[in-house]
Amino acid sequence: MDGQLLRSVVDRFLGRGYTETGDRVALDSLGLDHPDRVGYSASPWWVLRWLLARSEVWSSDVFVEFGCGKGRIVLEAARRYPFRRVVGVELSPELSDVARGLIARERNRLRCRDVEIVTADATEFAVPDDMTHAYLYNPFNGPTFAKLCANIVASLDRAPRSVRVIYVNPVEHTTLMATGRFHLVRRAETAGVSSPTRAAIYEAA
C-alpha cells in the first residue's frame, strides 16, 4: 500500500489528525537542542487506546501530556475519552501552534471540549492539582525528567489523590521509582514487530 493510499485509509476510518502530525522534527531546527531533550517524534496513533481503556476514565479526570508536540495524543485523549479537561504542554512555540490548529479544526469531534495547549518548559509548568493522568512519549530525560517528577510529587503533596503516569519508552523508570511515590502497575510491549513499542504504567495512590 503506497503512502497516499495509507493516509486516505487512516483518515477515513480514524479521522483526521494522525497522519498530519507524523513527521519527525530535529530540535536543532527549532533552536531547542539540549542534552536532556529528545527530538520530536509522534506517538503511534493507537498507543493511548492500547494502554488506557475508556472504562478507566471518569468525567472528573484530567489528562496532561508533557511534551505534546503537534498534538496527536492530546487530540486522541479529547476525542476518545470523557476527560473533564485535557492539557498539552510543549516547549516549542512552532509545535504548539500546530497542535492548537489541529485541536481547533477538530473541535466539533471532541468528546472533551476543554482542551488547552500550553507553551512552556515542563520543568517550569505548574502541574495542575487536579491532574489524574500524565502521558509522556520519552520527551526528555536526565535532570529535566527528575525536575518534572519533583513537580508531580509537589502537586501530590498539595492535593493527595490517585495519579496514573503512562510512560512510553520509559528510559527514566529508575528516576520515577526513586521518588518513592509511584508503583509500577504493568509493562506493555507490542509483539511480532521488529521495533516494538514499550510502555510502562505507574500509579501514585
PDB file of N, CA and C in Angstrom, residues 88-130:
ATOM      1  N   GLY A  88      -2.105  19.907  26.912  1.00  0.00           N
ATOM      2  CA  GLY A  88      -0.841  19.535  26.296  1.00  0.00           C
ATOM      3  C   GLY A  88       0.205  20.578  26.632  1.00  0.00           C
ATOM      4  N   VAL A  89       1.377  20.144  27.081  1.00  0.00           N
ATOM      5  CA  VAL A  89       2.470  21.048  27.424  1.00  0.00           C
ATOM      6  C   VAL A  89       3.591  20.841  26.415  1.00  0.00           C
ATOM      7  N   GLU A  90       4.010  21.914  25.760  1.00  0.00           N
ATOM      8  CA  GLU A  90       5.016  21.803  24.705  1.00  0.00           C
ATOM      9  C   GLU A  90       5.958  23.007  24.756  1.00  0.00           C
ATOM     10  N   LEU A  91       7.247  22.746  24.718  1.00  0.00           N
ATOM     11  CA  LEU A  91       8.251  23.797  24.799  1.00  0.00           C
ATOM     12  C   LEU A  91       8.318  24.634  23.527  1.00  0.00           C
ATOM     13  N   SER A  92       8.166  24.005  22.376  1.00  0.00           N
ATOM     14  CA  SER A  92       8.347  24.689  21.096  1.00  0.00           C
ATOM     15  C   SER A  92       7.106  25.500  20.701  1.00  0.00           C
ATOM     16  N   PRO A  93       7.235  26.808  20.487  1.00  0.00           N
ATOM     17  CA  PRO A  93       6.093  27.582  20.005  1.00  0.00           C
ATOM     18  C   PRO A  93       5.585  27.096  18.646  1.00  0.00           C
ATOM     19  N   GLU A  94       6.522  26.670  17.788  1.00  0.00           N
ATOM     20  CA  GLU A  94       6.102  26.199  16.465  1.00  0.00           C
ATOM     21  C   GLU A  94       5.244  24.942  16.562  1.00  0.00           C
ATOM     22  N   LEU A  95       5.670  23.978  17.353  1.00  0.00           N
ATOM     23  CA  LEU A  95       4.890  22.755  17.503  1.00  0.00           C
ATOM     24  C   LEU A  95       3.591  23.026  18.258  1.00  0.00           C
ATOM     25  N   SER A  96       3.642  23.909  19.250  1.00  0.00           N
ATOM     26  CA  SER A  96       2.423  24.283  19.976  1.00  0.00           C
ATOM     27  C   SER A  96       1.377  24.848  19.036  1.00  0.00           C
ATOM     28  N   ASP A  97       1.805  25.698  18.101  1.00  0.00           N
ATOM     29  CA  ASP A  97       0.861  26.299  17.157  1.00  0.00           C
ATOM     30  C   ASP A  97       0.222  25.244  16.257  1.00  0.00           C
ATOM     31  N   VAL A  98       1.023  24.248  15.849  1.00  0.00           N
ATOM     32  CA  VAL A  98       0.454  23.158  15.050  1.00  0.00           C
ATOM     33  C   VAL A  98      -0.610  22.419  15.865  1.00  0.00           C
ATOM     34  N   ALA A  99      -0.302  22.141  17.123  1.00  0.00           N
ATOM     35  CA  ALA A  99      -1.243  21.427  17.992  1.00  0.00           C
ATOM     36  C   ALA A  99      -2.529  22.236  18.190  1.00  0.00           C
ATOM     37  N   ARG A 100      -2.399  23.539  18.401  1.00  0.00           N
ATOM     38  CA  ARG A 100      -3.602  24.374  18.574  1.00  0.00           C
ATOM     39  C   ARG A 100      -4.454  24.384  17.317  1.00  0.00           C
ATOM     40  N   GLY A 101      -3.801  24.451  16.165  1.00  0.00           N
ATOM     41  CA  GLY A 101      -4.552  24.418  14.920  1.00  0.00           C
ATOM     42  C   GLY A 101      -5.287  23.107  14.727  1.00  0.00           C
ATOM     43  N   LEU A 102      -4.634  22.014  15.098  1.00  0.00           N
ATOM     44  CA  LEU A 102      -5.249  20.694  14.989  1.00  0.00           C
ATOM     45  C   LEU A 102      -6.488  20.607  15.877  1.00  0.00           C
ATOM     46  N   ILE A 103      -6.361  21.043  17.126  1.00  0.00           N
ATOM     47  CA  ILE A 103      -7.489  20.988  18.048  1.00  0.00           C
ATOM     48  C   ILE A 103      -8.620  21.888  17.559  1.00  0.00           C
ATOM     49  N   ALA A 104      -8.280  23.058  17.046  1.00  0.00           N
ATOM     50  CA  ALA A 104      -9.310  23.977  16.546  1.00  0.00           C
ATOM     51  C   ALA A 104     -10.074  23.361  15.381  1.00  0.00           C
ATOM     52  N   ARG A 105      -9.377  22.708  14.475  1.00  0.00           N
ATOM     53  CA  ARG A 105     -10.046  22.095  13.315  1.00  0.00           C
ATOM     54  C   ARG A 105     -10.941  20.932  13.711  1.00  0.00           C
ATOM     55  N   GLU A 106     -10.547  20.215  14.784  1.00  0.00           N
ATOM     56  CA  GLU A 106     -11.285  19.023  15.196  1.00  0.00           C
ATOM     57  C   GLU A 106     -12.269  19.296  16.339  1.00  0.00           C
ATOM     58  N   ARG A 107     -12.448  20.549  16.686  1.00  0.00           N
ATOM     59  CA  ARG A 107     -13.229  20.906  17.872  1.00  0.00           C
ATOM     60  C   ARG A 107     -14.594  20.231  17.909  1.00  0.00           C
ATOM     61  N   ASN A 108     -15.285  20.166  16.792  1.00  0.00           N
ATOM     62  CA  ASN A 108     -16.642  19.593  16.785  1.00  0.00           C
ATOM     63  C   ASN A 108     -16.662  18.079  16.957  1.00  0.00           C
ATOM     64  N   ARG A 109     -15.500  17.440  16.880  1.00  0.00           N
ATOM     65  CA  ARG A 109     -15.424  15.992  17.037  1.00  0.00           C
ATOM     66  C   ARG A 109     -15.013  15.569  18.451  1.00  0.00           C
ATOM     67  N   LEU A 110     -14.738  16.530  19.295  1.00  0.00           N
ATOM     68  CA  LEU A 110     -14.150  16.209  20.584  1.00  0.00           C
ATOM     69  C   LEU A 110     -15.199  15.857  21.625  1.00  0.00           C
ATOM     70  N   ARG A 111     -14.909  14.810  22.354  1.00  0.00           N
ATOM     71  CA  ARG A 111     -15.778  14.424  23.471  1.00  0.00           C
ATOM     72  C   ARG A 111     -15.507  15.334  24.670  1.00  0.00           C
ATOM     73  N   CYS A 112     -14.243  15.655  24.896  1.00  0.00           N
ATOM     74  CA  CYS A 112     -13.862  16.634  25.912  1.00  0.00           C
ATOM     75  C   CYS A 112     -13.635  17.958  25.203  1.00  0.00           C
ATOM     76  N   ARG A 113     -14.387  18.981  25.559  1.00  0.00           N
ATOM     77  CA  ARG A 113     -14.290  20.270  24.878  1.00  0.00           C
ATOM     78  C   ARG A 113     -13.307  21.228  25.539  1.00  0.00           C
ATOM     79  N   ASP A 114     -12.912  20.926  26.770  1.00  0.00           N
ATOM     80  CA  ASP A 114     -11.975  21.800  27.478  1.00  0.00           C
ATOM     81  C   ASP A 114     -10.560  21.307  27.210  1.00  0.00           C
ATOM     82  N   VAL A 115      -9.952  21.830  26.145  1.00  0.00           N
ATOM     83  CA  VAL A 115      -8.626  21.398  25.708  1.00  0.00           C
ATOM     84  C   VAL A 115      -7.732  22.625  25.607  1.00  0.00           C
ATOM     85  N   GLU A 116      -6.532  22.514  26.153  1.00  0.00           N
ATOM     86  CA  GLU A 116      -5.597  23.635  26.162  1.00  0.00           C
ATOM     87  C   GLU A 116      -4.202  23.155  25.792  1.00  0.00           C
ATOM     88  N   ILE A 117      -3.529  23.918  24.941  1.00  0.00           N
ATOM     89  CA  ILE A 117      -2.125  23.692  24.636  1.00  0.00           C
ATOM     90  C   ILE A 117      -1.333  24.809  25.296  1.00  0.00           C
ATOM     91  N   VAL A 118      -0.425  24.444  26.189  1.00  0.00           N
ATOM     92  CA  VAL A 118       0.373  25.417  26.926  1.00  0.00           C
ATOM     93  C   VAL A 118       1.804  25.374  26.401  1.00  0.00           C
ATOM     94  N   THR A 119       2.319  26.510  25.973  1.00  0.00           N
ATOM     95  CA  THR A 119       3.716  26.586  25.561  1.00  0.00           C
ATOM     96  C   THR A 119       4.546  26.896  26.790  1.00  0.00           C
ATOM     97  N   ALA A 120       5.298  25.899  27.254  1.00  0.00           N
ATOM     98  CA  ALA A 120       6.063  26.063  28.487  1.00  0.00           C
ATOM     99  C   ALA A 120       7.128  24.991  28.593  1.00  0.00           C
ATOM    100  N   ASP A 121       8.169  25.298  29.329  1.00  0.00           N
ATOM    101  CA  ASP A 121       9.163  24.307  29.727  1.00  0.00           C
ATOM    102  C   ASP A 121       8.515  23.410  30.782  1.00  0.00           C
ATOM    103  N   ALA A 122       8.605  22.122  30.610  1.00  0.00           N
ATOM    104  CA  ALA A 122       7.948  21.193  31.536  1.00  0.00           C
ATOM    105  C   ALA A 122       8.468  21.355  32.970  1.00  0.00           C
ATOM    106  N   THR A 123       9.707  21.816  33.125  1.00  0.00           N
ATOM    107  CA  THR A 123      10.249  21.988  34.471  1.00  0.00           C
ATOM    108  C   THR A 123       9.658  23.207  35.169  1.00  0.00           C
ATOM    109  N   GLU A 124       9.097  24.137  34.400  1.00  0.00           N
ATOM    110  CA  GLU A 124       8.529  25.362  34.958  1.00  0.00           C
ATOM    111  C   GLU A 124       7.005  25.347  34.955  1.00  0.00           C
ATOM    112  N   PHE A 125       6.416  24.384  34.302  1.00  0.00           N
ATOM    113  CA  PHE A 125       4.960  24.279  34.231  1.00  0.00           C
ATOM    114  C   PHE A 125       4.410  23.856  35.596  1.00  0.00           C
ATOM    115  N   ALA A 126       3.395  24.563  36.050  1.00  0.00           N
ATOM    116  CA  ALA A 126       2.767  24.230  37.336  1.00  0.00           C
ATOM    117  C   ALA A 126       1.828  23.047  37.129  1.00  0.00           C
ATOM    118  N   VAL A 127       2.222  21.889  37.632  1.00  0.00           N
ATOM    119  CA  VAL A 127       1.398  20.688  37.474  1.00  0.00           C
ATOM    120  C   VAL A 127       0.038  20.934  38.121  1.00  0.00           C
ATOM    121  N   PRO A 128      -1.051  20.775  37.377  1.00  0.00           N
ATOM    122  CA  PRO A 128      -2.377  21.028  37.951  1.00  0.00           C
ATOM    123  C   PRO A 128      -2.672  20.074  39.108  1.00  0.00           C
ATOM    124  N   ASP A 129      -3.237  20.599  40.150  1.00  0.00           N
ATOM    125  CA  ASP A 129      -3.526  19.771  41.325  1.00  0.00           C
ATOM    126  C   ASP A 129      -4.747  18.889  41.130  1.00  0.00           C
ATOM    127  N   ASP A 130      -5.366  18.965  39.946  1.00  0.00           N
ATOM    128  CA  ASP A 130      -6.457  18.041  39.621  1.00  0.00           C
ATOM    129  C   ASP A 130      -6.046  17.034  38.550  1.00  0.00           C
TER     130      ASP A 130
END
